[in-house]
mmCIF file of C-alpha atoms and ligand atoms in Angstrom:
data_model
loop_
_atom_site.group_PDB
_atom_site.id
_atom_site.type_symbol
_atom_site.label_atom_id
_atom_site.label_comp_id
_atom_site.label_asym_id
_atom_site.label_seq_id
_atom_site.Cartn_x
_atom_site.Cartn_y
_atom_site.Cartn_z
ATOM 1 C CA UNK A 1 10.992 -35.710 70.220
ATOM 2 C CA UNK A 2 14.730 -35.897 69.922
ATOM 3 C CA UNK A 3 17.622 -36.985 72.109
ATOM 4 C CA UNK A 4 19.039 -33.500 71.543
ATOM 5 C CA UNK A 5 16.182 -31.778 73.376
ATOM 6 C CA UNK A 6 16.885 -30.409 76.830
ATOM 7 C CA UNK A 7 14.628 -31.622 79.673
ATOM 8 C CA UNK A 8 13.043 -28.149 79.664
ATOM 9 C CA UNK A 9 11.899 -28.568 76.071
ATOM 10 C CA UNK A 10 10.550 -32.070 76.746
ATOM 11 C CA UNK A 11 8.280 -30.655 79.437
ATOM 12 C CA UNK A 12 6.878 -27.695 77.430
ATOM 13 C CA UNK A 13 3.263 -27.452 76.249
ATOM 14 C CA UNK A 14 3.451 -24.545 73.777
ATOM 15 C CA UNK A 15 0.686 -22.082 72.920
ATOM 16 C CA UNK A 16 -1.291 -22.716 69.712
ATOM 17 C CA UNK A 17 -1.854 -19.464 67.792
ATOM 18 C CA UNK A 18 -5.015 -18.992 65.721
ATOM 19 C CA UNK A 19 -4.748 -20.159 62.134
ATOM 20 C CA UNK A 20 -3.083 -17.781 59.606
ATOM 21 C CA UNK A 21 -4.160 -19.428 56.354
ATOM 22 C CA UNK A 22 -2.410 -18.726 53.073
ATOM 23 C CA UNK A 23 -5.686 -18.885 51.107
ATOM 24 C CA UNK A 24 -6.892 -15.588 49.674
ATOM 25 C CA UNK A 25 -10.452 -14.334 49.956
ATOM 26 C CA UNK A 26 -11.087 -15.764 53.432
ATOM 27 C CA UNK A 27 -13.041 -13.728 55.948
ATOM 28 C CA UNK A 28 -10.679 -13.933 58.888
ATOM 29 C CA UNK A 29 -12.512 -13.418 62.168
ATOM 30 C CA UNK A 30 -10.372 -15.801 64.246
ATOM 31 C CA UNK A 31 -7.363 -13.902 65.678
ATOM 32 C CA UNK A 32 -8.744 -10.500 66.752
ATOM 33 C CA UNK A 33 -6.788 -8.496 64.217
ATOM 34 C CA UNK A 34 -8.089 -5.033 63.335
ATOM 35 C CA UNK A 35 -9.910 -4.980 59.969
ATOM 36 C CA UNK A 36 -8.729 -1.432 59.224
ATOM 37 C CA UNK A 37 -5.213 -0.465 58.102
ATOM 38 C CA UNK A 38 -2.703 1.178 60.475
ATOM 39 C CA UNK A 39 -2.134 4.953 60.600
ATOM 40 C CA UNK A 40 -0.768 6.235 57.263
ATOM 41 C CA UNK A 41 1.826 8.130 59.345
ATOM 42 C CA UNK A 42 3.148 4.792 60.624
ATOM 43 C CA UNK A 43 3.526 3.465 57.091
ATOM 44 C CA UNK A 44 5.247 6.693 55.937
ATOM 45 C CA UNK A 45 7.635 6.612 58.907
ATOM 46 C CA UNK A 46 8.657 3.025 58.126
ATOM 47 C CA UNK A 47 9.225 3.902 54.457
ATOM 48 C CA UNK A 48 11.282 6.965 55.442
ATOM 49 C CA UNK A 49 13.409 4.929 57.860
ATOM 50 C CA UNK A 50 14.072 2.387 55.142
ATOM 51 C CA UNK A 51 15.118 5.178 52.738
ATOM 52 C CA UNK A 52 16.317 4.580 49.186
ATOM 53 C CA UNK A 53 18.906 1.939 49.948
ATOM 54 C CA UNK A 54 18.141 0.770 53.487
ATOM 55 C CA UNK A 55 21.495 2.117 54.627
ATOM 56 C CA UNK A 56 20.283 2.755 58.198
ATOM 57 C CA UNK A 57 19.628 -0.934 58.704
ATOM 58 C CA UNK A 58 23.398 -1.367 59.012
ATOM 59 C CA UNK A 59 23.184 0.138 62.483
ATOM 60 C CA UNK A 60 21.645 -1.296 65.641
ATOM 61 C CA UNK A 61 18.511 0.505 66.866
ATOM 62 C CA UNK A 62 18.416 2.573 70.067
ATOM 63 C CA UNK A 63 18.292 -0.189 72.738
ATOM 64 C CA UNK A 64 15.735 1.285 75.194
ATOM 65 C CA UNK A 65 13.131 2.301 72.592
ATOM 66 C CA UNK A 66 13.253 5.843 73.973
ATOM 67 C CA UNK A 67 11.362 7.543 71.105
ATOM 68 C CA UNK A 68 8.439 5.161 71.512
ATOM 69 C CA UNK A 69 8.538 5.352 75.306
ATOM 70 C CA UNK A 70 8.333 9.152 75.055
ATOM 71 C CA UNK A 71 5.399 8.980 72.623
ATOM 72 C CA UNK A 72 3.581 6.596 75.007
ATOM 73 C CA UNK A 73 4.436 8.808 78.004
ATOM 74 C CA UNK A 74 2.874 11.801 76.172
ATOM 75 C CA UNK A 75 -0.157 9.734 75.189
ATOM 76 C CA UNK A 76 -0.865 8.668 78.779
ATOM 77 C CA UNK A 77 0.391 11.799 80.553
ATOM 78 C CA UNK A 78 3.128 9.913 82.450
ATOM 79 C CA UNK A 79 6.942 9.800 82.409
ATOM 80 C CA UNK A 80 9.064 7.675 80.058
ATOM 81 C CA UNK A 81 10.562 5.984 83.159
ATOM 82 C CA UNK A 82 7.084 4.463 83.640
ATOM 83 C CA UNK A 83 7.202 2.753 80.234
ATOM 84 C CA UNK A 84 8.808 -0.484 79.010
ATOM 85 C CA UNK A 85 8.576 -1.471 75.324
ATOM 86 C CA UNK A 86 9.085 -4.860 73.725
ATOM 87 C CA UNK A 87 8.776 -6.977 70.612
ATOM 88 C CA UNK A 88 5.019 -7.689 71.097
ATOM 89 C CA UNK A 89 3.076 -7.749 74.318
ATOM 90 C CA UNK A 90 3.570 -11.515 74.381
ATOM 91 C CA UNK A 91 7.280 -10.841 74.857
ATOM 92 C CA UNK A 92 6.590 -8.124 77.439
ATOM 93 C CA UNK A 93 4.357 -10.623 79.250
ATOM 94 C CA UNK A 94 7.053 -13.298 79.108
ATOM 95 C CA UNK A 95 9.509 -10.880 80.771
ATOM 96 C CA UNK A 96 6.813 -10.005 83.305
ATOM 97 C CA UNK A 97 6.214 -13.651 84.219
ATOM 98 C CA UNK A 98 9.858 -14.318 85.006
ATOM 99 C CA UNK A 99 10.607 -10.810 86.315
ATOM 100 C CA UNK A 100 7.584 -10.123 88.531
ATOM 101 C CA UNK A 101 5.246 -13.121 88.799
ATOM 102 C CA UNK A 102 7.474 -15.952 90.091
ATOM 103 C CA UNK A 103 7.204 -16.095 93.890
ATOM 104 C CA UNK A 104 6.918 -18.694 96.662
ATOM 105 C CA UNK A 105 3.136 -18.429 96.811
ATOM 106 C CA UNK A 106 1.259 -19.260 93.587
ATOM 107 C CA UNK A 107 0.400 -16.894 90.782
ATOM 108 C CA UNK A 108 -3.360 -16.610 90.274
ATOM 109 C CA UNK A 109 -5.284 -16.139 87.049
ATOM 110 C CA UNK A 110 -8.809 -17.049 85.866
ATOM 111 C CA UNK A 111 -9.756 -20.572 84.719
ATOM 112 C CA UNK A 112 -10.971 -19.053 81.458
ATOM 113 C CA UNK A 113 -8.410 -16.575 80.160
ATOM 114 C CA UNK A 114 -5.566 -15.981 77.715
ATOM 115 C CA UNK A 115 -4.175 -19.466 77.166
ATOM 116 C CA UNK A 116 -0.593 -18.202 76.947
ATOM 117 C CA UNK A 117 -0.428 -17.695 80.763
ATOM 118 C CA UNK A 118 -0.043 -21.382 81.725
ATOM 119 C CA UNK A 119 2.498 -21.723 78.893
ATOM 120 C CA UNK A 120 4.776 -19.060 80.416
ATOM 121 C CA UNK A 121 4.352 -20.766 83.800
ATOM 122 C CA UNK A 122 5.514 -24.018 82.229
ATOM 123 C CA UNK A 123 8.495 -22.354 80.572
ATOM 124 C CA UNK A 124 9.651 -20.545 83.715
ATOM 125 C CA UNK A 125 8.602 -23.092 86.373
ATOM 126 C CA UNK A 126 6.037 -20.793 87.994
ATOM 127 C CA UNK A 127 3.549 -22.304 90.441
ATOM 128 C CA UNK A 128 0.024 -21.157 89.547
ATOM 129 C CA UNK A 129 -3.626 -21.630 90.481
ATOM 130 C CA UNK A 130 -6.654 -20.904 88.332
ATOM 131 C CA UNK A 131 -9.629 -19.152 89.914
ATOM 132 C CA UNK A 132 -13.047 -19.921 88.425
ATOM 133 C CA UNK A 133 -14.964 -17.103 86.780
ATOM 134 C CA UNK A 134 -18.519 -16.811 88.107
ATOM 135 C CA UNK A 135 -21.445 -18.363 86.220
ATOM 136 C CA UNK A 136 -21.771 -15.215 84.063
ATOM 137 C CA UNK A 137 -18.027 -15.459 83.253
ATOM 138 C CA UNK A 138 -17.094 -12.446 85.367
ATOM 139 C CA UNK A 139 -13.956 -12.106 87.515
ATOM 140 C CA UNK A 140 -14.701 -11.958 91.260
ATOM 141 C CA UNK A 141 -11.956 -9.861 92.813
ATOM 142 C CA UNK A 142 -12.659 -11.136 96.335
ATOM 143 C CA UNK A 143 -11.661 -14.684 95.335
ATOM 144 C CA UNK A 144 -8.177 -13.370 94.510
ATOM 145 C CA UNK A 145 -7.888 -11.297 97.680
ATOM 146 C CA UNK A 146 -8.934 -14.195 99.928
ATOM 147 C CA UNK A 147 -6.387 -16.569 98.324
ATOM 148 C CA UNK A 148 -3.387 -14.448 99.475
ATOM 149 C CA UNK A 149 -1.498 -15.013 96.214
ATOM 150 C CA UNK A 150 2.127 -14.486 95.261
ATOM 151 C CA UNK A 151 0.891 -12.430 92.306
ATOM 152 C CA UNK A 152 -2.163 -11.948 90.061
ATOM 153 C CA UNK A 153 -2.599 -11.521 86.312
ATOM 154 C CA UNK A 154 -5.651 -11.281 84.073
ATOM 155 C CA UNK A 155 -6.680 -9.500 80.890
ATOM 156 C CA UNK A 156 -9.163 -6.634 81.102
ATOM 157 C CA UNK A 157 -11.381 -6.982 79.151
ATOM 158 C CA UNK A 158 -10.842 -10.700 79.721
ATOM 159 C CA UNK A 159 -10.099 -12.949 76.744
ATOM 160 C CA UNK A 160 -11.831 -14.857 75.264
ATOM 161 C CA UNK A 161 -14.957 -13.698 77.137
ATOM 162 C CA UNK A 162 -14.725 -9.960 76.345
ATOM 163 C CA UNK A 163 -16.055 -9.103 79.812
ATOM 164 C CA UNK A 164 -14.801 -5.896 81.415
ATOM 165 C CA UNK A 165 -13.961 -5.450 85.090
ATOM 166 C CA UNK A 166 -14.563 -1.902 86.417
ATOM 167 C CA UNK A 167 -11.519 0.129 87.428
ATOM 168 C CA UNK A 168 -12.846 0.349 91.004
ATOM 169 C CA UNK A 169 -12.433 -3.439 91.336
ATOM 170 C CA UNK A 170 -8.856 -3.293 90.035
ATOM 171 C CA UNK A 171 -8.045 -0.533 92.489
ATOM 172 C CA UNK A 172 -9.586 -2.554 95.341
ATOM 173 C CA UNK A 173 -7.569 -5.634 94.339
ATOM 174 C CA UNK A 174 -4.257 -3.736 94.137
ATOM 175 C CA UNK A 175 -4.924 -2.065 97.522
ATOM 176 C CA UNK A 176 -5.835 -5.342 99.217
ATOM 177 C CA UNK A 177 -2.640 -7.102 98.034
ATOM 178 C CA UNK A 178 0.078 -4.479 98.602
ATOM 179 C CA UNK A 179 2.863 -7.111 98.677
ATOM 180 C CA UNK A 180 1.814 -8.914 95.477
ATOM 181 C CA UNK A 181 2.349 -7.716 91.905
ATOM 182 C CA UNK A 182 -0.964 -7.266 90.076
ATOM 183 C CA UNK A 183 -0.679 -7.292 86.267
ATOM 184 C CA UNK A 184 -3.549 -6.164 84.040
ATOM 185 C CA UNK A 185 -3.195 -7.272 80.408
ATOM 186 C CA UNK A 186 -5.059 -4.570 78.488
ATOM 187 C CA UNK A 187 -4.753 -5.975 74.963
ATOM 188 C CA UNK A 188 -8.358 -4.897 74.229
ATOM 189 C CA UNK A 189 -8.942 -1.940 76.572
ATOM 190 C CA UNK A 190 -9.095 0.651 73.757
ATOM 191 C CA UNK A 191 -12.318 -0.833 72.387
ATOM 192 C CA UNK A 192 -14.460 0.012 75.385
ATOM 193 C CA UNK A 193 -12.827 0.233 78.788
ATOM 194 C CA UNK A 194 -10.976 2.641 81.022
ATOM 195 C CA UNK A 195 -7.265 1.901 81.364
ATOM 196 C CA UNK A 196 -5.741 1.047 84.730
ATOM 197 C CA UNK A 197 -2.768 3.216 83.697
ATOM 198 C CA UNK A 198 -4.692 5.928 85.587
ATOM 199 C CA UNK A 199 -4.044 3.941 88.811
ATOM 200 C CA UNK A 200 -0.292 3.309 88.607
ATOM 201 C CA UNK A 201 0.714 6.407 90.599
ATOM 202 C CA UNK A 202 -1.385 5.156 93.546
ATOM 203 C CA UNK A 203 -0.305 1.505 93.434
ATOM 204 C CA UNK A 204 3.359 0.463 93.653
ATOM 205 C CA UNK A 205 2.349 -3.151 92.780
ATOM 206 C CA UNK A 206 0.332 -2.450 89.620
ATOM 207 C CA UNK A 207 1.665 -3.130 86.101
ATOM 208 C CA UNK A 208 -0.428 -2.611 82.959
ATOM 209 C CA UNK A 209 0.480 -4.188 79.599
ATOM 210 C CA UNK A 210 -0.876 -3.201 76.187
ATOM 211 C CA UNK A 211 -0.217 -4.029 72.545
ATOM 212 C CA UNK A 212 -0.240 -2.203 69.203
ATOM 213 C CA UNK A 213 -1.538 -5.388 67.558
ATOM 214 C CA UNK A 214 -5.240 -4.788 68.042
ATOM 215 C CA UNK A 215 -6.359 -1.166 68.472
ATOM 216 C CA UNK A 216 -3.532 0.201 66.300
ATOM 217 C CA UNK A 217 -3.747 -2.412 63.536
ATOM 218 C CA UNK A 218 -0.065 -3.369 63.814
ATOM 219 C CA UNK A 219 -0.120 -7.093 64.638
ATOM 220 C CA UNK A 220 2.487 -7.621 61.916
ATOM 221 C CA UNK A 221 4.949 -5.129 63.422
ATOM 222 C CA UNK A 222 5.098 -6.871 66.852
ATOM 223 C CA UNK A 223 5.112 -4.048 69.413
ATOM 224 C CA UNK A 224 3.848 -4.134 72.984
ATOM 225 C CA UNK A 225 4.510 -2.206 76.172
ATOM 226 C CA UNK A 226 4.112 -2.163 79.943
ATOM 227 C CA UNK A 227 3.383 0.752 82.260
ATOM 228 C CA UNK A 228 4.043 0.955 85.977
ATOM 229 C CA UNK A 229 6.209 2.596 88.615
ATOM 230 C CA UNK A 230 9.948 2.682 87.765
ATOM 231 C CA UNK A 231 10.891 -0.174 90.147
ATOM 232 C CA UNK A 232 8.586 -2.516 88.169
ATOM 233 C CA UNK A 233 9.875 -1.210 84.829
ATOM 234 C CA UNK A 234 13.452 -1.822 86.057
ATOM 235 C CA UNK A 235 12.643 -5.521 86.616
ATOM 236 C CA UNK A 236 11.525 -5.855 82.988
ATOM 237 C CA UNK A 237 14.586 -3.968 81.723
ATOM 238 C CA UNK A 238 16.866 -6.295 83.697
ATOM 239 C CA UNK A 239 15.186 -9.331 82.108
ATOM 240 C CA UNK A 240 15.284 -7.750 78.638
ATOM 241 C CA UNK A 241 19.003 -7.033 78.959
ATOM 242 C CA UNK A 242 19.560 -10.647 79.962
ATOM 243 C CA UNK A 243 17.725 -11.851 76.854
ATOM 244 C CA UNK A 244 17.836 -9.428 73.880
ATOM 245 C CA UNK A 245 19.119 -5.852 74.196
ATOM 246 C CA UNK A 246 17.461 -4.680 70.952
ATOM 247 C CA UNK A 247 13.932 -6.126 70.983
ATOM 248 C CA UNK A 248 12.515 -3.420 68.701
ATOM 249 C CA UNK A 249 14.076 -3.004 65.286
ATOM 250 C CA UNK A 250 14.416 0.379 63.560
ATOM 251 C CA UNK A 251 11.266 -0.045 61.458
ATOM 252 C CA UNK A 252 9.138 -1.111 64.421
ATOM 253 C CA UNK A 253 10.376 1.807 66.529
ATOM 254 C CA UNK A 254 9.538 4.554 64.019
ATOM 255 C CA UNK A 255 6.291 2.898 62.877
ATOM 256 C CA UNK A 256 5.000 2.350 66.408
ATOM 257 C CA UNK A 257 5.985 5.858 67.483
ATOM 258 C CA UNK A 258 4.092 7.433 64.560
ATOM 259 C CA UNK A 259 1.056 5.223 65.255
ATOM 260 C CA UNK A 260 0.953 6.245 68.921
ATOM 261 C CA UNK A 261 1.259 9.932 67.981
ATOM 262 C CA UNK A 262 -1.650 9.681 65.500
ATOM 263 C CA UNK A 263 -4.432 9.907 68.055
ATOM 264 C CA UNK A 264 -7.052 10.862 65.474
ATOM 265 C CA UNK A 265 -6.619 7.684 63.407
ATOM 266 C CA UNK A 266 -6.589 5.616 66.584
ATOM 267 C CA UNK A 267 -9.827 7.157 67.873
ATOM 268 C CA UNK A 268 -11.524 6.818 64.510
ATOM 269 C CA UNK A 269 -10.731 3.129 63.953
ATOM 270 C CA UNK A 270 -11.443 1.997 67.497
ATOM 271 C CA UNK A 271 -14.817 3.783 67.428
ATOM 272 C CA UNK A 272 -15.699 2.112 64.120
ATOM 273 C CA UNK A 273 -14.826 -1.300 65.537
ATOM 274 C CA UNK A 274 -16.827 -0.662 68.718
ATOM 275 C CA UNK A 275 -19.860 0.477 66.692
ATOM 276 C CA UNK A 276 -19.659 -2.644 64.484
ATOM 277 C CA UNK A 277 -19.340 -4.812 67.586
ATOM 278 C CA UNK A 278 -22.522 -3.413 69.107
ATOM 279 C CA UNK A 279 -24.414 -3.843 65.826
ATOM 280 C CA UNK A 280 -23.121 -7.398 65.324
ATOM 281 C CA UNK A 281 -24.039 -8.272 68.891
ATOM 282 C CA UNK A 282 -27.670 -7.259 68.284
ATOM 283 C CA UNK A 283 -27.817 -9.155 64.996
ATOM 284 C CA UNK A 284 -26.452 -12.339 66.580
ATOM 285 C CA UNK A 285 -28.923 -12.037 69.444
ATOM 286 C CA UNK A 286 -31.761 -11.797 66.953
ATOM 287 C CA UNK A 287 -30.498 -15.092 65.442
ATOM 288 C CA UNK A 288 -30.929 -16.692 68.861
ATOM 289 C CA UNK A 289 -27.300 -16.504 70.047
ATOM 290 C CA UNK A 290 -26.424 -15.759 73.641
ATOM 291 C CA UNK A 291 -23.814 -12.970 73.434
ATOM 292 C CA UNK A 292 -21.662 -12.124 76.464
ATOM 293 C CA UNK A 293 -21.360 -8.360 77.024
ATOM 294 C CA UNK A 294 -18.107 -7.398 75.275
ATOM 295 C CA UNK A 295 -15.847 -4.374 75.687
ATOM 296 C CA UNK A 296 -13.339 -5.854 73.221
ATOM 297 C CA UNK A 297 -13.045 -6.216 69.413
ATOM 298 C CA UNK A 298 -14.589 -9.690 69.521
ATOM 299 C CA UNK A 299 -17.783 -11.365 70.698
ATOM 300 C CA UNK A 300 -18.057 -14.598 72.679
ATOM 301 C CA UNK A 301 -21.289 -16.318 71.702
ATOM 302 C CA UNK A 302 -23.183 -19.597 71.938
ATOM 303 C CA UNK A 303 -26.348 -20.891 70.333
ATOM 304 C CA UNK A 304 -28.654 -22.988 72.531
ATOM 305 C CA UNK A 305 -29.541 -25.347 69.644
ATOM 306 C CA UNK A 306 -26.296 -25.594 67.670
ATOM 307 C CA UNK A 307 -22.982 -27.200 68.525
ATOM 308 C CA UNK A 308 -20.153 -24.649 68.429
ATOM 309 C CA UNK A 309 -17.566 -26.909 66.762
ATOM 310 C CA UNK A 310 -20.061 -27.824 64.037
ATOM 311 C CA UNK A 311 -20.953 -24.165 63.480
ATOM 312 C CA UNK A 312 -17.255 -23.244 63.198
ATOM 313 C CA UNK A 313 -16.715 -26.056 60.662
ATOM 314 C CA UNK A 314 -19.780 -25.014 58.648
ATOM 315 C CA UNK A 315 -18.608 -21.385 58.585
ATOM 316 C CA UNK A 316 -15.205 -22.544 57.431
ATOM 317 C CA UNK A 317 -16.836 -24.231 54.436
ATOM 318 C CA UNK A 318 -18.232 -20.797 53.583
ATOM 319 C CA UNK A 319 -14.686 -19.392 53.909
ATOM 320 C CA UNK A 320 -15.342 -17.626 57.222
ATOM 321 C CA UNK A 321 -12.894 -18.357 60.054
ATOM 322 C CA UNK A 322 -13.891 -17.961 63.710
ATOM 323 C CA UNK A 323 -12.169 -19.357 66.810
ATOM 324 C CA UNK A 324 -13.442 -22.355 68.756
ATOM 325 C CA UNK A 325 -11.684 -23.515 71.961
ATOM 326 C CA UNK A 326 -12.009 -27.163 72.993
ATOM 327 C CA UNK A 327 -11.815 -26.299 76.683
ATOM 328 C CA UNK A 328 -13.993 -27.020 79.705
ATOM 329 C CA UNK A 329 -16.915 -24.606 80.270
ATOM 330 C CA UNK A 330 -16.441 -22.837 76.912
ATOM 331 C CA UNK A 331 -16.567 -25.599 74.312
ATOM 332 C CA UNK A 332 -20.042 -24.459 73.217
ATOM 333 C CA UNK A 333 -18.848 -20.900 72.540
ATOM 334 C CA UNK A 334 -17.381 -19.247 69.456
ATOM 335 C CA UNK A 335 -15.076 -16.256 69.629
ATOM 336 C CA UNK A 336 -15.802 -13.985 66.681
ATOM 337 C CA UNK A 337 -13.549 -11.040 65.814
ATOM 338 C CA UNK A 338 -15.377 -7.874 64.765
ATOM 339 C CA UNK A 339 -14.544 -7.241 61.103
ATOM 340 C CA UNK A 340 -15.526 -4.537 58.626
ATOM 341 C CA UNK A 341 -19.231 -3.916 58.056
ATOM 342 C CA UNK A 342 -19.077 -6.098 54.928
ATOM 343 C CA UNK A 343 -17.376 -8.942 56.819
ATOM 344 C CA UNK A 344 -19.902 -8.757 59.663
ATOM 345 C CA UNK A 345 -22.756 -8.828 57.132
ATOM 346 C CA UNK A 346 -21.262 -11.884 55.412
ATOM 347 C CA UNK A 347 -20.999 -13.638 58.774
ATOM 348 C CA UNK A 348 -24.602 -12.847 59.712
ATOM 349 C CA UNK A 349 -25.826 -14.056 56.282
ATOM 350 C CA UNK A 350 -23.902 -17.310 56.650
ATOM 351 C CA UNK A 351 -25.192 -17.900 60.191
ATOM 352 C CA UNK A 352 -28.740 -17.111 59.138
ATOM 353 C CA UNK A 353 -28.635 -20.076 56.752
ATOM 354 C CA UNK A 354 -27.075 -22.327 59.438
ATOM 355 C CA UNK A 355 -29.242 -21.739 62.512
HETATM 356 C C1 PLP B 401 -3.450 -10.528 71.444
HETATM 357 C C2 PLP B 401 -3.162 -10.631 72.910
HETATM 358 C C3 PLP B 401 -1.890 -10.434 73.416
HETATM 359 C C4 PLP B 401 -0.679 -10.383 72.542
HETATM 360 O O1 PLP B 401 -0.507 -9.312 71.775
HETATM 361 P P1 PLP B 401 0.822 -9.214 70.891
HETATM 362 O O2 PLP B 401 1.332 -7.864 71.206
HETATM 363 O O3 PLP B 401 0.349 -9.355 69.474
HETATM 364 O O4 PLP B 401 1.754 -10.292 71.293
HETATM 365 C C5 PLP B 401 -1.716 -10.423 74.784
HETATM 366 N N1 PLP B 401 -2.740 -10.653 75.624
HETATM 367 C C6 PLP B 401 -3.969 -10.892 75.177
HETATM 368 C C7 PLP B 401 -5.072 -11.150 76.143
HETATM 369 C C8 PLP B 401 -4.219 -10.910 73.803
HETATM 370 O O5 PLP B 401 -5.423 -11.211 73.348
#
């Protein structure tokens, strides 16, 4: 606290990111990073942009991220006017909260979801209500429709549960609330779901956000994007140009563009992660864990006889990091990122000795 803080800063309750320890040799299964490296084409493109002497860094990047928007438009079979790009999907989401989700009636999102959402609401003074997931931790679309909200946002698959909502439910929700923006945060969709990007032509109120941090192994490059009809994209562009005209630097632009164009690498790594997830899920079940069905690159699990916080602490002593949330309804769960085969095996070995 300081007398120099503005009243806005006094009132903030910031997001707490998962630990990024400096220790080497840790098995890091706590922040849903991809265990495989990014596309070699992305790395080569960044090196080429840097050149011998970095001379190009003298110049500002192209402000609208057009080369990346065109690569994403090709990838999804849409137009570049349907695409907004930003410095991480967290930033794209922040612009979305102020640009599309602040209305007279409250914004709705699940009681168990990405914990950044209430933080943006605090920052931007957005009235919100949390809707309880059902007892199996699934989203019930009818609860949102009946509440007549100002807007709706949730991840699909949801985080930290990993549960996937079928596209038919998203379509039904968007149709039932034609005057309310509906935002689907698809940070994990590439690991096992169908993207709602397929629905944007039919729904003027539907915006889909994605990130290159998880399925394209580029969490360190900070690139995210949103897809929707041009009037929604325009709202985000207006916010961006009132905040930072050049959110993507030259290295991020060329690296992200090459990663999006390398479909083969993308398909290969996401399939490997999904296969490891399904194997890990079976192994944890055989150790007595309850494992929620996951379409993401993480599992949300609890053990009927072992306290989750104690398990997380015991794993940490064996240099394995997983994420535990001290929150109502989920404080007996662990969120475990799917690692390489070797990392998953090390986790299962450690848990075998603990449970
Ligand atoms: C990881 C994550 C993000 C943020 O991704 P970045 O692009 O790395 O900021 C957004 N939403 C959800 C649900 C996530 O899990």
